[in-house]
Coordinates of C-alpha atoms and ligand atoms in Angstrom, one line a residue:
X1 CA -13.3 28.7 13.7
X2 CA -14.6 31.1 11.1
X3 CA -16.4 28.9 8.5
X4 CA -16.5 30.1 4.9
X5 CA -18.2 28.3 2.1
X6 CA -18.6 28.8 -1.6
X7 CA -19.8 26.9 -4.6
X8 CA -16.1 26.4 -5.5
X9 CA -12.7 28.0 -5.2
X10 CA -13.8 31.5 -6.2
X11 CA -14.8 32.2 -2.6
X12 CA -11.2 32.2 -1.7
X13 CA -11.3 35.9 -2.7
X14 CA -13.5 36.4 0.4
X15 CA -11.4 34.0 2.5
X16 CA -8.4 36.2 1.5
X17 CA -10.0 39.3 2.8
X18 CA -11.1 37.6 6.0
X19 CA -7.5 36.4 6.6
X20 CA -6.1 39.8 5.8
X21 CA -8.6 41.6 8.1
X22 CA -8.5 39.1 10.9
X23 CA -5.0 37.5 10.8
X24 CA -5.3 36.2 14.3
X25 CA -8.1 33.9 13.6
X26 CA -8.3 30.6 11.8
X27 CA -10.7 29.7 9.0
X28 CA -12.2 26.6 7.7
X29 CA -13.0 26.9 4.0
X30 CA -15.3 24.6 2.0
X31 CA -15.6 24.8 -1.7
X32 CA -18.3 22.7 -3.3
X33 CA -16.2 22.0 -6.4
X34 CA -18.2 18.8 -7.2
X35 CA -21.3 20.8 -7.8
X36 CA -20.1 24.2 -9.0
X37 CA -21.5 26.4 -10.6
X38 CA -24.4 27.5 -8.5
X39 CA -25.0 30.6 -10.6
X40 CA -27.3 28.9 -13.1
X41 CA -29.3 26.7 -10.8
X42 CA -32.7 26.9 -9.3
X43 CA -33.3 28.5 -5.9
X44 CA -34.4 25.1 -4.5
X45 CA -31.1 23.4 -5.4
X46 CA -29.0 26.4 -4.3
X47 CA -30.8 26.2 -0.9
X48 CA -30.3 22.5 -0.6
X49 CA -26.6 22.7 -1.4
X50 CA -26.0 25.7 0.8
X51 CA -27.6 23.9 3.8
X52 CA -25.3 20.9 3.2
X53 CA -22.3 23.2 2.9
X54 CA -23.2 24.9 6.2
X55 CA -23.8 21.5 7.8
X56 CA -20.3 20.5 6.8
X57 CA -18.7 23.7 8.3
X58 CA -20.7 23.2 11.5
X59 CA -19.6 19.5 11.7
X60 CA -16.0 20.8 11.6
X61 CA -16.5 23.2 14.5
X62 CA -17.3 26.5 12.8
X63 CA -18.5 29.2 15.3
X64 CA -19.7 31.6 12.7
X65 CA -20.4 31.2 9.0
X66 CA -19.6 33.4 6.1
X67 CA -21.4 32.7 2.9
X68 CA -18.8 33.7 0.3
X69 CA -20.9 32.8 -2.7
X70 CA -23.2 35.6 -3.9
X71 CA -25.6 33.2 -5.5
X72 CA -26.0 31.3 -2.2
X73 CA -26.2 34.6 -0.3
X74 CA -29.0 35.9 -2.6
X75 CA -30.9 32.6 -2.6
X76 CA -30.2 30.8 0.6
X77 CA -29.1 33.1 3.4
X78 CA -32.6 33.5 4.7
X79 CA -33.2 29.8 4.7
X80 CA -29.8 29.2 6.5
X81 CA -30.7 31.7 9.2
X82 CA -34.1 30.1 9.7
X83 CA -32.5 26.7 10.0
X84 CA -29.7 27.8 12.3
X85 CA -31.1 30.6 14.4
X86 CA -28.3 30.1 17.0
X87 CA -25.5 30.6 14.5
X88 CA -24.3 34.0 13.2
X89 CA -24.4 33.9 9.4
X90 CA -22.8 36.6 7.3
X91 CA -23.7 37.0 3.6
X92 CA -21.7 39.0 1.1
X93 CA -24.6 41.3 0.1
X94 CA -25.7 43.6 2.9
X95 CA -22.5 45.3 3.8
X96 CA -21.5 45.9 0.2
X97 CA -24.8 47.6 -0.4
X98 CA -24.4 49.8 2.7
X99 CA -21.1 50.9 1.4
X100 CA -22.5 51.5 -2.1
X101 CA -25.3 53.6 -0.7
X102 CA -22.8 55.6 1.3
X103 CA -20.3 56.1 -1.6
X104 CA -22.6 57.1 -4.5
X105 CA -22.8 60.8 -5.3
X106 CA -25.2 60.6 -8.2
X107 CA -27.4 57.8 -6.7
X108 CA -26.8 55.6 -9.7
X109 CA -25.4 52.2 -8.7
X110 CA -24.5 49.2 -10.8
X111 CA -24.7 45.6 -9.7
X112 CA -23.1 42.7 -11.6
X113 CA -23.3 39.0 -10.8
X114 CA -24.3 35.6 -12.0
X115 CA -27.8 35.1 -13.5
X116 CA -28.9 33.4 -10.3
X117 CA -27.9 36.4 -8.2
X118 CA -29.2 39.1 -10.5
X119 CA -32.6 37.3 -11.1
X120 CA -33.4 37.5 -7.3
X121 CA -33.5 41.3 -7.4
X122 CA -32.3 41.2 -3.8
X123 CA -29.9 44.1 -4.4
X124 CA -32.6 46.4 -5.8
X125 CA -34.9 45.6 -2.9
X126 CA -32.3 46.1 -0.2
X127 CA -30.8 49.2 -1.7
X128 CA -34.2 50.8 -2.1
X129 CA -34.7 50.3 1.6
X130 CA -31.4 51.9 2.4
X131 CA -32.0 54.8 0.1
X132 CA -35.2 55.2 -1.9
X133 CA -33.6 57.7 -4.2
X134 CA -31.1 55.3 -5.6
X135 CA -31.4 54.0 -9.2
X136 CA -30.1 50.6 -9.7
X137 CA -28.7 49.1 -13.0
X138 CA -28.0 45.4 -13.0
X139 CA -26.2 43.1 -15.4
X140 CA -25.7 39.3 -15.4
X141 CA -22.2 38.4 -16.6
X142 CA -22.2 34.6 -16.9
X143 CA -19.0 34.4 -18.9
X144 CA -16.9 36.2 -16.3
X145 CA -16.5 33.1 -14.1
X146 CA -15.1 30.7 -16.7
X147 CA -12.9 33.5 -18.1
X148 CA -11.3 34.1 -14.7
X149 CA -11.0 30.3 -14.0
X150 CA -9.2 29.9 -17.4
X151 CA -6.7 32.6 -16.4
X152 CA -8.1 35.1 -19.0
X153 CA -8.5 38.0 -16.5
X154 CA -6.5 40.4 -18.6
X155 CA -6.9 38.8 -22.0
X156 CA -8.2 40.9 -25.0
X157 CA -11.2 38.5 -25.3
X158 CA -12.2 39.4 -21.7
X159 CA -11.9 43.1 -22.4
X160 CA -14.3 42.7 -25.3
X161 CA -16.8 40.8 -23.1
X162 CA -16.4 43.3 -20.3
X163 CA -17.3 46.0 -22.9
X164 CA -20.4 44.0 -24.0
X165 CA -21.7 43.3 -20.6
X166 CA -20.9 46.7 -18.9
X167 CA -21.6 49.2 -21.7
X168 CA -25.3 49.6 -20.6
X169 CA -24.0 50.5 -17.1
X170 CA -21.6 53.0 -18.5
X171 CA -24.3 54.5 -20.6
X172 CA -26.5 54.7 -17.5
X173 CA -23.8 56.8 -15.9
X174 CA -23.4 54.8 -12.8
X175 CA -20.8 56.1 -10.3
X176 CA -20.6 53.0 -8.1
X177 CA -20.4 49.4 -9.0
X178 CA -20.8 46.3 -6.8
X179 CA -18.9 43.2 -7.8
X180 CA -21.5 40.7 -6.7
X181 CA -19.7 37.5 -7.6
X182 CA -16.8 35.8 -6.0
X183 CA -14.7 35.8 -9.1
X184 CA -15.1 39.4 -10.2
X185 CA -12.4 41.0 -7.9
X186 CA -9.9 39.2 -10.2
X187 CA -11.3 41.4 -13.0
X188 CA -11.0 44.6 -11.0
X189 CA -8.2 46.1 -13.1
X190 CA -9.9 45.4 -16.4
X191 CA -13.2 46.7 -15.1
X192 CA -11.7 49.8 -13.6
X193 CA -10.0 50.5 -16.9
X194 CA -13.2 50.1 -18.8
X195 CA -14.8 52.8 -16.7
X196 CA -11.6 54.9 -17.0
X197 CA -11.2 54.8 -13.3
X198 CA -14.3 57.0 -12.8
X199 CA -16.5 54.5 -11.1
X200 CA -16.2 53.5 -7.4
X201 CA -15.9 49.8 -7.3
X202 CA -17.0 47.9 -4.2
X203 CA -15.5 44.5 -3.3
X204 CA -18.1 42.8 -1.1
X205 CA -15.5 40.4 0.4
X206 CA -13.7 43.4 1.9
X207 CA -16.9 44.9 3.4
X208 CA -18.0 41.5 4.8
X209 CA -14.6 40.9 6.4
X210 CA -14.8 44.4 8.1
X211 CA -18.3 43.7 9.3
X212 CA -17.1 40.3 10.8
X213 CA -14.2 42.1 12.5
X214 CA -16.6 44.6 14.0
X215 CA -18.9 41.8 15.2
X216 CA -16.0 39.9 16.9
X217 CA -14.9 43.1 18.6
X218 CA -18.4 43.6 20.1
X219 CA -19.3 40.0 20.7
X220 CA -17.3 38.6 23.6
X221 CA -18.8 35.2 23.4
X222 CA -17.8 34.8 19.8
X223 CA -14.4 36.3 20.4
X224 CA -13.7 33.8 23.2
X225 CA -14.8 30.9 21.1
X226 CA -12.6 32.0 18.2
X227 CA -9.6 32.7 20.4
X228 CA -10.0 29.4 22.2
X229 CA -9.3 27.5 19.0
X230 CA -5.7 27.0 18.1
X231 CA -6.2 24.7 15.1
X232 CA -4.6 25.7 11.8
X233 CA -6.8 27.1 9.0
X234 CA -8.0 24.3 6.8
X235 CA -9.3 24.1 3.2
X236 CA -11.8 21.5 2.0
X237 CA -13.4 20.8 -1.3
X238 CA -16.0 18.3 -2.4
X239 CA -13.9 17.3 -5.4
X240 CA -10.2 17.8 -5.8
X241 CA -10.4 19.0 -9.4
X242 CA -7.3 19.1 -11.7
X243 CA -7.1 22.9 -11.6
X244 CA -7.9 23.5 -7.9
X245 CA -4.4 24.4 -6.9
X246 CA -3.8 26.6 -9.9
X247 CA -7.0 28.7 -9.3
X248 CA -6.4 28.9 -5.6
X249 CA -2.8 30.0 -6.2
X250 CA -4.1 32.6 -8.6
X251 CA -6.4 34.0 -6.0
X252 CA -4.4 33.7 -2.8
X253 CA -0.9 34.1 -4.3
X254 CA 0.2 30.9 -2.7
X255 CA -0.7 27.2 -2.8
X256 CA -3.0 25.8 -0.2
X257 CA -3.6 22.2 0.5
X258 CA -7.2 21.0 0.0
X259 CA -8.6 18.1 1.8
X260 CA -11.4 16.1 0.1
X261 CA -14.7 16.6 1.9
X262 CA -16.9 13.5 1.9
X263 CA -20.2 14.8 0.6
X264 CA -22.1 11.7 1.8
X265 CA -21.2 12.5 5.4
X266 CA -23.2 15.7 5.4
X267 CA -26.0 15.4 2.8
Ligands
DGL301 N1 -19.6 31.7 -6.4 C1 -20.5 32.1 -7.4 C2 -21.1 33.5 -7.0 O1 -20.4 34.2 -6.3 C3 -19.9 32.1 -8.8 C4 -19.7 30.7 -9.3 C5 -20.9 29.9 -9.5 O2 -21.8 30.2 -10.4 O3 -21.1 29.0 -8.7 O4 -22.2 33.8 -7.4

């Protein structure tokens, strides 16, 4: 099984891309809805929660793990790889940056995410390694997640906040923007419009799904394991919150059934 975890249901944007790119394979999704958000928490806590999330996915038979959450990718991917050296772990950062470095024409790239993600400066550090000439402009956009979750993706209020957060990036004349948060693909239309369609926007979920596909094509062992599993895709959450179905429907375009994951069993 392809295991995917996120701090909540936003990671379904990544699950959607994985299902679209790899329709033959089943996924097991875990959203830590009891402890969301991760974006404002300390590194220590994000690492602890991410380890527990990965434990849960492994206990359910995941053969590979995708960290859909950008905050967890930025703060805990290294720790997870050290803890589980035998498991292939994809984050949502590396492939998106490779694409950004390949797409930019003027070497001016914008990165937007939660405070927790932006504060790590992981994107700057990795991008500089990929292309030392690149200039990076970052912005934390903490209000985007609640706006999306409240169904305000195309509301006038959201347009105003987009303007406020992204104006410095527009003024910096970026030509490429990485949406480094699970929820931001739902703001794609509004963000595109703000940049008058002139900025190349990278959705890390898409890039990660393509990288996973490439790995499966080249890794016979993993391919066999994934093909040998006929179980249906399953969705778990640490809390079945009142709006879980609404948000998942907004992202996936259809309702999915969430099972309650028992936190005590894997913490
Ligand atoms: N999933 C988080 C991310 O991509 C956003 C929500 C949160 O703060 O937990 O960074």
